[in-house]
Amino acid sequence: DTEVTQTPKHLVMGMTNKKSLKCEQHMGHRAMYWYKQKAKKPPELMFVYSYEKLSINESVPSRFSPECPNSSLLNLHLHALQPEDSALYLCASSPWGAGNTIYFGEGSWLTVV
Amino acid sequence: AQSVSQHNHHVILSEAASLELGCNYSYGGTVNLFWYVQYPGQHLQLLLKYFSGDPLVKGIKGFEAEFIKSKFSFNLRKPSVQWSDTAEYFCAVNRNAGNMLTFGGGTRLMVKP
């Protein structure tokens, strides 16, 4: 079982809704990530948090808003999404630094209608 | 731009056959290399990784990979596959100093019993 927990596992939202995806890890990792994975495609990096500070934003549209309230939690706030944003959203964590293993959660399946 | 290529998109093997999945990357600096596996309906799991030392690395479940720097390759091998190896396999490369993984396109392996 993964030690990165994501909720909800499935989410269906309308284009005018506001929702949030949540992620939690208790491995003491100080790097946390959001990835997006479309069907039959590899994961694509969206955001990286290092020591609770946003360090990387891979030109993600502002309708996705990440938040890291503390070292164990990572949220992804969603607003005014488009149907093409439907995907599996993966949270991950790792110790900070090159060469460390990144641990992935099971993901949240998002459908925008 | 840095990229990771997996040339085999779909592979079908019979049980006990040998497996080799190709991975090439385009990056001139020091790299850290990973193979992740995603079983149907499950999260991404690390199979093995390389960041220094012996270029032949052994991972879980009988998998191994060889880093050949001159060929910019990190191919995954297993001498005898099992039906339970049916999954999608992703090669990934560390970029920059942190843990920002760039994934290859994935190889979908089906093992026939």
mmCIF file of C-alpha atoms in Angstrom, chain A residues 3-89:
data_model
loop_
_atom_site.group_PDB
_atom_site.id
_atom_site.type_symbol
_atom_site.label_atom_id
_atom_site.label_comp_id
_atom_site.label_asym_id
_atom_site.label_seq_id
_atom_site.Cartn_x
_atom_site.Cartn_y
_atom_site.Cartn_z
ATOM 1 C CA GLU A 3 1.958 5.813 2.122
ATOM 2 C CA VAL A 4 0.693 8.793 0.178
ATOM 3 C CA THR A 5 -3.033 9.093 0.664
ATOM 4 C CA GLN A 6 -5.249 10.958 -1.747
ATOM 5 C CA THR A 7 -8.900 11.933 -1.435
ATOM 6 C CA PRO A 8 -11.315 11.706 -3.060
ATOM 7 C CA LYS A 9 -10.548 8.747 -5.297
ATOM 8 C CA HIS A 10 -13.143 9.885 -7.796
ATOM 9 C CA LEU A 11 -14.591 13.342 -8.398
ATOM 10 C CA VAL A 12 -17.106 14.573 -10.933
ATOM 11 C CA MET A 13 -17.508 18.329 -11.170
ATOM 12 C CA GLY A 14 -19.182 20.863 -13.386
ATOM 13 C CA MET A 15 -17.299 23.607 -15.134
ATOM 14 C CA THR A 16 -18.551 26.226 -12.676
ATOM 15 C CA ASN A 17 -17.831 24.231 -9.521
ATOM 16 C CA LYS A 18 -15.079 24.744 -6.977
ATOM 17 C CA LYS A 19 -13.579 21.590 -5.515
ATOM 18 C CA SER A 20 -10.350 20.442 -3.920
ATOM 19 C CA LEU A 21 -8.145 17.386 -4.086
ATOM 20 C CA LYS A 22 -6.300 16.449 -0.922
ATOM 21 C CA CYS A 23 -3.057 14.599 -0.298
ATOM 22 C CA GLU A 24 -1.377 13.501 2.913
ATOM 23 C CA GLN A 25 1.911 11.797 3.740
ATOM 24 C CA HIS A 26 3.518 10.965 7.083
ATOM 25 C CA MET A 27 6.944 9.885 5.891
ATOM 26 C CA GLY A 28 8.576 13.169 6.866
ATOM 27 C CA HIS A 29 9.178 14.072 3.248
ATOM 28 C CA ARG A 30 9.796 17.754 2.577
ATOM 29 C CA ALA A 31 9.069 17.642 -1.160
ATOM 30 C CA MET A 32 5.555 17.161 -2.472
ATOM 31 C CA TYR A 33 4.305 17.095 -6.021
ATOM 32 C CA TRP A 34 1.215 17.194 -8.175
ATOM 33 C CA TYR A 35 1.244 15.299 -11.453
ATOM 34 C CA LYS A 36 -1.462 14.989 -14.084
ATOM 35 C CA GLN A 37 -1.885 11.761 -16.030
ATOM 36 C CA LYS A 38 -4.189 11.475 -19.026
ATOM 37 C CA ALA A 39 -5.318 8.062 -20.192
ATOM 38 C CA LYS A 40 -2.529 6.010 -21.774
ATOM 39 C CA LYS A 41 -0.053 8.850 -21.254
ATOM 40 C CA PRO A 42 2.819 9.341 -18.808
ATOM 41 C CA PRO A 43 2.456 11.536 -15.729
ATOM 42 C CA GLU A 44 3.235 15.199 -16.325
ATOM 43 C CA LEU A 45 4.588 17.394 -13.562
ATOM 44 C CA MET A 46 2.362 20.289 -12.493
ATOM 45 C CA PHE A 47 3.748 21.648 -9.225
ATOM 46 C CA VAL A 48 6.583 21.004 -6.796
ATOM 47 C CA TYR A 49 6.635 22.113 -3.182
ATOM 48 C CA SER A 50 9.901 22.171 -1.298
ATOM 49 C CA TYR A 51 9.709 22.751 2.450
ATOM 50 C CA GLU A 52 6.112 23.976 2.066
ATOM 51 C CA LYS A 53 7.075 26.568 -0.531
ATOM 52 C CA LEU A 54 6.095 26.386 -4.174
ATOM 53 C CA SER A 55 9.319 25.867 -6.080
ATOM 54 C CA ILE A 56 8.102 24.730 -9.488
ATOM 55 C CA ASN A 57 5.003 25.621 -11.460
ATOM 56 C CA GLU A 58 5.110 24.009 -14.878
ATOM 57 C CA SER A 59 3.052 26.747 -16.546
ATOM 58 C CA VAL A 60 -0.150 25.318 -15.163
ATOM 59 C CA PRO A 61 -3.328 27.378 -15.799
ATOM 60 C CA SER A 62 -4.520 29.424 -12.838
ATOM 61 C CA ARG A 63 -7.724 27.398 -12.594
ATOM 62 C CA PHE A 64 -5.477 24.940 -10.715
ATOM 63 C CA SER A 65 -4.298 26.381 -7.427
ATOM 64 C CA PRO A 66 -2.009 24.367 -5.154
ATOM 65 C CA GLU A 67 -1.674 24.850 -1.433
ATOM 66 C CA CYS A 68 0.656 23.294 1.120
ATOM 67 C CA PRO A 69 -0.754 24.038 4.598
ATOM 68 C CA ASN A 70 1.966 22.055 6.385
ATOM 69 C CA SER A 71 4.686 19.521 5.733
ATOM 70 C CA SER A 72 2.235 16.603 5.583
ATOM 71 C CA LEU A 73 -0.565 18.051 3.497
ATOM 72 C CA LEU A 74 -0.910 19.162 -0.087
ATOM 73 C CA ASN A 75 -4.112 20.418 -1.679
ATOM 74 C CA LEU A 76 -5.071 21.190 -5.230
ATOM 75 C CA HIS A 77 -7.927 23.654 -5.533
ATOM 76 C CA LEU A 78 -9.964 23.441 -8.712
ATOM 77 C CA HIS A 79 -12.137 26.183 -10.185
ATOM 78 C CA ALA A 80 -13.716 26.754 -13.582
ATOM 79 C CA LEU A 81 -12.160 23.635 -15.089
ATOM 80 C CA GLN A 82 -12.638 22.481 -18.646
ATOM 81 C CA PRO A 83 -13.612 18.994 -19.849
ATOM 82 C CA GLU A 84 -10.059 18.528 -21.166
ATOM 83 C CA ASP A 85 -8.843 18.778 -17.565
ATOM 84 C CA SER A 86 -10.386 15.378 -16.894
ATOM 85 C CA ALA A 87 -7.520 13.118 -15.850
ATOM 86 C CA LEU A 88 -5.911 11.201 -13.026
ATOM 87 C CA TYR A 89 -4.238 13.614 -10.607
#
